[in-house]
Amino acid sequence: MTIHTPVLTKEVLQYLNPTENENFIDCTIGEGGHTKLILEKTKPLGRVLGIDLDPGQIETDKWSMADFGDRLILENNSYANLKEIIEKNNFGPVAGILLDIGMSSVQLEGSKKGFSFQAEQVLDMRYDDRFNNLTAEKIVNEWPKQEIEKIIKEYGEEKFSLKIADKIIEERSKGRIRTTLQLVEVIKKAIPAAAQRGKIHCATRTFQALRIAVNDELGNLQRVLPQAVEALAPGGRLAIISFHSLEDRIAKEFFKNNKEIKILTKKPTTAGSSEIGENPRARSAKLRVAVKL
Ligand code: SAH
C-alpha cells in the first residue's frame, strides 16, 4: 500500500509552534501527516479542523485518526470555502493554518482517477466529482488548441507545449483520447526522442498542468488566502507549502501586499538533501509563513 510522507514537518512545526490546547486548521489534511504531529503537541484539548476535497481521503482519516476523538473535526469540502466551514463548525480561536497544496502520493498511486501516467486509467483527475464537471478527458478532447497549449505551458512549464497541443488535436480527430496511457503515447509522439530520456518522465509536466486546470488549484489558492488571514487570531500563523512556481508566486505576492500579516520567511524554506533523498515529493516543496498582527 502507498504511504504518503508529509514534507517539511520539522519546519512546519517550528513555524506553527503548536502548544497545549491550541486550535489549528489543516486545509489539506490528506492522510493527516501534519495534523497528527500537531495534535500530539496540542494535547490535551487542542483541536484540528481538517479539510479535504477528496471524499476518499476523509474516509481514510475517519478510521486512521479515530484515536484523536473529537479533537479532530473532518470536513469534506474545498478550502476555497474556508470561512463558511469555520462558521459551520463554530471553530476558533485559530492559532495556525496550514495549506499543503496539490495531491498526495496516495492519490497519485492509489486512486483510479488518472493522476499517474504509470497506470492505465481514465483521464479524470478530479479530487471531487460531485461539484466539478471538468475532467482531464474533457480538456484534452474538447478544448481549443490554444487553451490546451496555454495550460500545458503555464501550469506545466513545459517547453514542448505547442508540439504536444498540436499532436493532441491531430490524434483526437481520429478518436477520443480517453486514458492516461493513450495520452502518454500522444506526448511521446509529440516531443523529440532526446527529451524523452530525461530524469523526469516526459508526461510529468502535461499531467501536472491538467490536474491544476481540472481542479482550478490556482484559483482556489487565491480564494483561500484572505479567508485564512481573517480566520487567524492575532499572533496566529499561516503556513503554505507549494510545489509549483505559480503557486509560490501567489503566496509570495499575497504575503507582500497584505497589511494584516508579517512575513516570517524572507525566502521560502525548502527541504534539505536528506529529506529529498527519502521523499522525492519534497524536491520542489517551498514553505512560506506569515504571522497575523
Ligand atoms: N499534508 C497532508 C498531505 C496533503 S496532500 C499529509 O501530510 O498527509 C494535498 C491534499 O489536498 C490532497 O489530499 C487533496 O485531496 C487536497 N486538496 C486539493 N485541493 C483541495 C481543495 N481545494 N480543498 C481541500 N483539499 C484539497
Short mmCIF file of C-alpha atoms and ligand atoms in Angstrom, two decimals:
data_model
loop_
_atom_site.label_atom_id
_atom_site.label_comp_id
_atom_site.label_asym_id
_atom_site.label_seq_id
_atom_site.Cartn_x
_atom_site.Cartn_y
_atom_site.Cartn_z
CA MET A 1 0.00 0.00 0.00
CA THR A 2 1.20 3.51 -0.74
CA ILE A 3 2.10 5.71 2.17
CA HIS A 4 2.24 9.46 1.98
CA THR A 5 5.26 11.03 3.65
CA PRO A 6 4.50 14.57 4.82
CA VAL A 7 7.01 17.19 3.69
CA LEU A 8 8.95 19.76 5.74
CA THR A 9 7.44 18.50 9.01
CA LYS A 10 10.19 19.86 11.22
CA GLU A 11 9.97 23.30 9.64
CA VAL A 12 6.16 23.37 9.71
CA LEU A 13 6.15 22.52 13.42
CA GLN A 14 8.83 25.07 14.15
CA TYR A 15 6.88 27.87 12.47
CA LEU A 16 3.37 26.92 13.56
CA ASN A 17 4.71 26.17 17.03
CA PRO A 18 1.64 24.27 18.26
CA THR A 19 1.30 24.15 22.04
CA GLU A 20 -1.10 22.85 24.65
CA ASN A 21 -4.79 23.34 23.86
CA GLU A 22 -4.33 25.46 20.75
CA ASN A 23 -6.57 25.06 17.70
CA PHE A 24 -5.32 24.64 14.14
CA ILE A 25 -6.82 24.30 10.69
CA ASP A 26 -5.31 21.90 8.21
CA CYS A 27 -6.82 22.96 4.86
CA THR A 28 -5.39 19.92 3.07
CA ILE A 29 -5.45 17.15 5.63
CA GLY A 30 -4.65 14.36 3.17
CA GLU A 31 -3.53 11.35 5.19
CA GLY A 32 -3.08 13.56 8.23
CA GLY A 33 0.72 13.56 8.21
CA HIS A 34 0.97 17.10 9.56
CA THR A 35 -2.26 17.00 11.55
CA LYS A 36 -1.16 14.03 13.66
CA LEU A 37 2.02 15.87 14.64
CA ILE A 38 0.04 18.99 15.53
CA LEU A 39 -2.48 17.05 17.61
CA GLU A 40 0.37 15.44 19.57
CA LYS A 41 1.65 18.90 20.50
CA THR A 42 -1.73 20.41 21.38
CA LYS A 43 -2.80 17.82 23.93
CA PRO A 44 -4.97 17.53 25.88
CA LEU A 45 -7.68 19.77 24.42
CA GLY A 46 -6.36 21.43 21.25
CA ARG A 47 -8.41 20.69 18.15
CA VAL A 48 -7.74 20.47 14.44
CA LEU A 49 -10.29 21.29 11.78
CA GLY A 50 -9.16 19.07 8.90
CA ILE A 51 -10.42 19.81 5.42
CA ASP A 52 -10.04 17.79 2.23
CA LEU A 53 -11.86 17.95 -1.06
CA ASP A 54 -11.35 14.27 -1.80
CA PRO A 55 -14.04 12.17 -0.04
CA GLY A 56 -11.69 9.15 -0.16
CA GLN A 57 -9.10 10.96 1.95
CA ILE A 58 -11.67 11.96 4.57
CA GLU A 59 -12.99 8.37 4.79
CA THR A 60 -9.47 7.05 5.42
CA ASP A 61 -8.81 9.71 8.05
CA LYS A 62 -12.00 8.82 9.93
CA TRP A 63 -10.62 5.44 10.91
CA SER A 64 -6.87 6.10 10.82
CA MET A 65 -7.16 9.02 13.24
CA ALA A 66 -10.15 7.82 15.27
CA ASP A 67 -7.96 7.81 18.39
CA PHE A 68 -8.00 11.59 18.50
CA GLY A 69 -11.75 11.53 19.08
CA ASP A 70 -13.48 14.89 18.94
CA ARG A 71 -10.17 16.75 18.89
CA LEU A 72 -10.23 16.17 15.13
CA ILE A 73 -13.07 17.61 13.09
CA LEU A 74 -13.18 16.43 9.47
CA GLU A 75 -14.80 18.33 6.63
CA ASN A 76 -15.10 17.07 3.08
CA ASN A 77 -15.11 20.40 1.30
CA SER A 78 -12.87 22.79 -0.61
CA TYR A 79 -10.61 25.11 1.34
CA ALA A 80 -11.91 27.78 -1.03
CA ASN A 81 -14.97 27.73 1.28
CA LEU A 82 -12.87 28.18 4.42
CA LYS A 83 -14.91 30.94 6.01
CA GLU A 84 -18.15 29.02 5.64
CA ILE A 85 -16.56 25.81 7.00
CA ILE A 86 -15.25 27.65 10.07
CA GLU A 87 -18.65 29.23 10.73
CA LYS A 88 -20.46 25.93 10.33
CA ASN A 89 -18.20 24.34 12.96
CA ASN A 90 -18.02 27.41 15.13
CA PHE A 91 -14.27 26.81 15.21
CA GLY A 92 -11.78 29.03 17.00
CA PRO A 93 -9.71 30.78 18.16
CA VAL A 94 -7.29 29.76 15.41
CA ALA A 95 -3.58 29.64 16.29
CA GLY A 96 -2.42 28.47 12.88
CA ILE A 97 -3.48 27.38 9.42
CA LEU A 98 -1.64 25.01 7.10
CA LEU A 99 -2.01 24.55 3.36
CA ASP A 100 -0.06 21.74 1.71
CA ILE A 101 -1.17 22.21 -1.85
CA GLY A 102 -1.70 19.67 -4.59
CA MET A 103 -2.13 15.94 -4.33
CA SER A 104 -0.75 13.24 -2.11
CA SER A 105 1.23 10.14 -3.01
CA VAL A 106 -1.81 8.05 -2.13
CA GLN A 107 -3.92 9.84 -4.71
CA LEU A 108 -1.13 9.61 -7.26
CA GLU A 109 -0.60 5.90 -6.87
CA GLY A 110 -3.73 4.56 -5.26
CA SER A 111 -6.69 6.38 -6.75
CA LYS A 112 -8.28 5.33 -10.02
CA LYS A 113 -8.60 8.88 -11.25
CA GLY A 114 -5.81 9.03 -13.76
CA PHE A 115 -3.36 11.24 -11.85
CA SER A 116 -0.50 8.93 -12.75
CA PHE A 117 0.99 8.32 -16.17
CA GLN A 118 2.25 4.93 -14.96
CA ALA A 119 -1.09 3.13 -14.78
CA GLU A 120 -3.83 2.75 -17.35
CA GLN A 121 -6.83 4.71 -16.06
CA VAL A 122 -9.47 7.04 -17.39
CA LEU A 123 -8.36 10.65 -17.63
CA ASP A 124 -10.40 12.15 -14.82
CA MET A 125 -8.12 13.93 -12.27
CA ARG A 126 -10.90 15.49 -10.20
CA TYR A 127 -10.34 15.45 -6.44
CA ASP A 128 -14.10 15.51 -6.11
CA ASP A 129 -16.59 14.61 -8.80
CA ARG A 130 -19.71 15.85 -7.06
CA PHE A 131 -19.40 19.53 -7.86
CA ASN A 132 -16.84 19.55 -10.64
CA ASN A 133 -17.83 18.59 -14.19
CA LEU A 134 -14.47 19.33 -15.74
CA THR A 135 -12.29 16.28 -16.33
CA ALA A 136 -8.87 15.95 -17.91
CA GLU A 137 -10.57 13.92 -20.66
CA LYS A 138 -12.83 16.84 -21.43
CA ILE A 139 -9.96 19.31 -21.65
CA VAL A 140 -7.92 17.06 -23.92
CA ASN A 141 -10.79 16.24 -26.26
CA GLU A 142 -12.92 19.37 -26.27
CA TRP A 143 -10.86 22.46 -25.53
CA PRO A 144 -9.46 24.53 -28.39
CA LYS A 145 -5.79 24.07 -29.18
CA GLN A 146 -4.75 27.49 -27.88
CA GLU A 147 -6.21 26.82 -24.47
CA ILE A 148 -4.65 23.39 -24.19
CA GLU A 149 -1.32 24.86 -25.20
CA LYS A 150 -1.68 27.65 -22.67
CA ILE A 151 -2.30 25.42 -19.66
CA ILE A 152 0.46 22.97 -20.61
CA LYS A 153 2.85 25.89 -20.95
CA GLU A 154 1.80 27.87 -17.88
CA TYR A 155 0.74 25.20 -15.39
CA GLY A 156 3.13 22.57 -16.70
CA GLU A 157 6.04 24.87 -17.50
CA GLU A 158 6.50 22.54 -20.47
CA LYS A 159 8.68 23.82 -23.26
CA PHE A 160 7.13 21.48 -25.82
CA SER A 161 3.62 22.73 -25.06
CA LEU A 162 2.88 23.73 -28.63
CA LYS A 163 4.08 20.44 -30.09
CA ILE A 164 2.05 18.50 -27.51
CA ALA A 165 -1.09 20.57 -28.13
CA ASP A 166 -0.67 20.10 -31.90
CA LYS A 167 -0.37 16.35 -31.52
CA ILE A 168 -3.38 16.18 -29.19
CA ILE A 169 -5.52 17.93 -31.81
CA GLU A 170 -4.23 15.62 -34.53
CA GLU A 171 -4.78 12.43 -32.53
CA ARG A 172 -8.18 13.34 -31.15
CA SER A 173 -9.50 13.85 -34.68
CA LYS A 174 -9.06 10.09 -35.10
CA GLY A 175 -10.99 9.26 -31.92
CA ARG A 176 -11.25 10.42 -28.29
CA ILE A 177 -8.18 10.20 -26.10
CA ARG A 178 -9.72 8.51 -23.10
CA THR A 179 -6.95 7.07 -20.95
CA THR A 180 -3.70 8.03 -19.26
CA LEU A 181 -1.53 5.74 -21.35
CA GLN A 182 -3.17 6.91 -24.58
CA LEU A 183 -2.21 10.45 -23.61
CA VAL A 184 1.34 9.38 -22.73
CA GLU A 185 1.65 7.91 -26.24
CA VAL A 186 0.45 11.18 -27.77
CA ILE A 187 3.01 13.14 -25.73
CA LYS A 188 5.79 10.76 -26.76
CA LYS A 189 4.89 11.22 -30.42
CA ALA A 190 4.95 14.99 -29.97
CA ILE A 191 8.35 15.54 -28.43
CA PRO A 192 11.88 14.79 -29.64
CA ALA A 193 13.31 11.42 -28.68
CA ALA A 194 16.15 13.02 -26.71
CA ALA A 195 13.67 14.83 -24.47
CA GLN A 196 12.10 11.50 -23.55
CA ARG A 197 15.22 10.25 -21.87
CA GLY A 198 15.42 12.90 -19.14
CA LYS A 199 15.31 12.15 -15.42
CA ILE A 200 11.75 13.40 -15.23
CA HIS A 201 9.19 11.44 -17.26
CA CYS A 202 8.18 13.37 -20.37
CA ALA A 203 4.49 13.26 -19.40
CA THR A 204 5.03 14.71 -15.92
CA ARG A 205 4.50 18.34 -16.84
CA THR A 206 1.45 17.80 -19.00
CA PHE A 207 -0.19 15.67 -16.31
CA GLN A 208 0.54 18.31 -13.68
CA ALA A 209 -0.94 21.01 -15.92
CA LEU A 210 -4.14 19.05 -16.46
CA ARG A 211 -4.53 18.37 -12.74
CA ILE A 212 -4.09 22.04 -11.85
CA ALA A 213 -6.59 23.10 -14.53
CA VAL A 214 -9.20 20.44 -13.70
CA ASN A 215 -9.21 21.41 -10.03
CA ASP A 216 -8.68 25.16 -10.50
CA GLU A 217 -5.87 24.90 -7.99
CA LEU A 218 -4.51 28.40 -8.53
CA GLY A 219 -7.98 29.97 -8.25
CA ASN A 220 -8.67 28.07 -5.04
CA LEU A 221 -5.41 29.21 -3.53
CA GLN A 222 -6.25 32.82 -4.35
CA ARG A 223 -9.67 32.41 -2.76
CA VAL A 224 -8.46 30.85 0.47
CA LEU A 225 -5.67 33.26 1.39
CA PRO A 226 -7.76 36.27 2.53
CA GLN A 227 -10.16 33.95 4.35
CA ALA A 228 -7.25 32.34 6.17
CA VAL A 229 -5.85 35.67 7.35
CA GLU A 230 -9.29 36.72 8.52
CA ALA A 231 -9.72 33.49 10.49
CA LEU A 232 -6.44 33.73 12.42
CA ALA A 233 -6.27 35.09 15.93
CA PRO A 234 -3.63 37.83 16.48
CA GLY A 235 -0.25 36.09 16.59
CA GLY A 236 -1.67 33.17 14.58
CA ARG A 237 0.41 31.74 11.76
CA LEU A 238 -0.35 30.91 8.17
CA ALA A 239 1.91 28.29 6.57
CA ILE A 240 1.77 27.49 2.87
CA ILE A 241 3.62 24.63 1.23
CA SER A 242 3.60 24.88 -2.55
CA PHE A 243 5.12 22.71 -5.26
CA HIS A 244 4.86 24.93 -8.26
CA SER A 245 6.33 28.34 -9.07
CA LEU A 246 2.93 29.84 -9.90
CA GLU A 247 1.54 28.78 -6.53
CA ASP A 248 4.59 30.07 -4.75
CA ARG A 249 4.25 33.38 -6.55
CA ILE A 250 0.60 33.71 -5.48
CA ALA A 251 1.58 33.09 -1.85
CA LYS A 252 4.56 35.45 -2.05
CA GLU A 253 2.57 38.32 -3.60
CA PHE A 254 -0.30 37.88 -1.19
CA PHE A 255 2.03 37.96 1.80
CA LYS A 256 3.79 41.04 0.47
CA ASN A 257 0.61 43.01 -0.11
CA ASN A 258 -1.42 42.07 2.96
CA LYS A 259 -1.13 44.66 5.70
CA GLU A 260 -2.54 42.41 8.45
CA ILE A 261 0.38 39.98 8.44
CA LYS A 262 4.13 39.98 8.88
CA ILE A 263 6.30 37.65 6.81
CA LEU A 264 8.40 35.18 8.82
CA THR A 265 10.16 33.52 5.89
CA LYS A 266 12.10 36.13 3.92
CA LYS A 267 12.99 33.42 1.46
CA PRO A 268 10.88 30.28 1.18
CA THR A 269 12.11 27.34 3.22
CA THR A 270 12.99 24.25 1.20
CA ALA A 271 13.82 20.67 2.07
CA GLY A 272 17.37 19.58 2.80
CA SER A 273 19.10 16.96 0.70
CA SER A 274 18.43 14.15 3.17
CA GLU A 275 14.68 14.80 3.12
CA ILE A 276 14.71 14.97 -0.68
CA GLY A 277 16.61 11.68 -0.77
CA GLU A 278 13.96 9.99 1.31
CA ASN A 279 10.94 11.73 -0.18
CA PRO A 280 11.04 12.84 -3.81
CA ARG A 281 7.84 14.84 -3.31
CA ALA A 282 9.91 17.24 -1.16
CA ARG A 283 12.10 18.17 -4.13
CA SER A 284 10.03 21.14 -5.23
CA ALA A 285 8.35 21.99 -1.90
CA LYS A 286 8.52 25.61 -0.73
CA LEU A 287 7.25 26.78 2.62
CA ARG A 288 6.21 30.37 3.30
CA VAL A 289 4.92 31.52 6.66
CA ALA A 290 3.37 34.75 7.91
CA VAL A 291 2.05 35.83 11.29
CA LYS A 292 -1.14 37.80 11.87
CA LEU A 293 -0.53 41.11 13.59
N1 SAH B 1 -0.42 17.35 4.43
C1 SAH B 1 -1.05 16.12 4.02
C2 SAH B 1 -0.97 15.87 2.52
C3 SAH B 1 -1.74 16.85 1.70
S1 SAH B 1 -1.78 16.41 0.01
C4 SAH B 1 -0.41 14.96 4.78
O1 SAH B 1 0.66 15.13 5.34
O2 SAH B 1 -0.97 13.87 4.81
C5 SAH B 1 -2.91 17.60 -0.56
C6 SAH B 1 -4.34 17.29 -0.23
O3 SAH B 1 -5.10 18.45 -0.59
C7 SAH B 1 -4.95 16.13 -1.02
O4 SAH B 1 -5.48 15.19 -0.13
C8 SAH B 1 -6.04 16.78 -1.86
O5 SAH B 1 -7.21 15.98 -1.98
C9 SAH B 1 -6.35 18.03 -1.06
N2 SAH B 1 -6.93 19.14 -1.82
C10 SAH B 1 -6.62 19.56 -3.05
N3 SAH B 1 -7.36 20.66 -3.38
C11 SAH B 1 -8.15 20.92 -2.31
C12 SAH B 1 -9.13 21.92 -2.02
N4 SAH B 1 -9.44 22.86 -2.91
N5 SAH B 1 -9.73 21.90 -0.82
C13 SAH B 1 -9.40 20.95 0.10
N6 SAH B 1 -8.49 19.98 -0.12
C14 SAH B 1 -7.87 19.97 -1.30
#
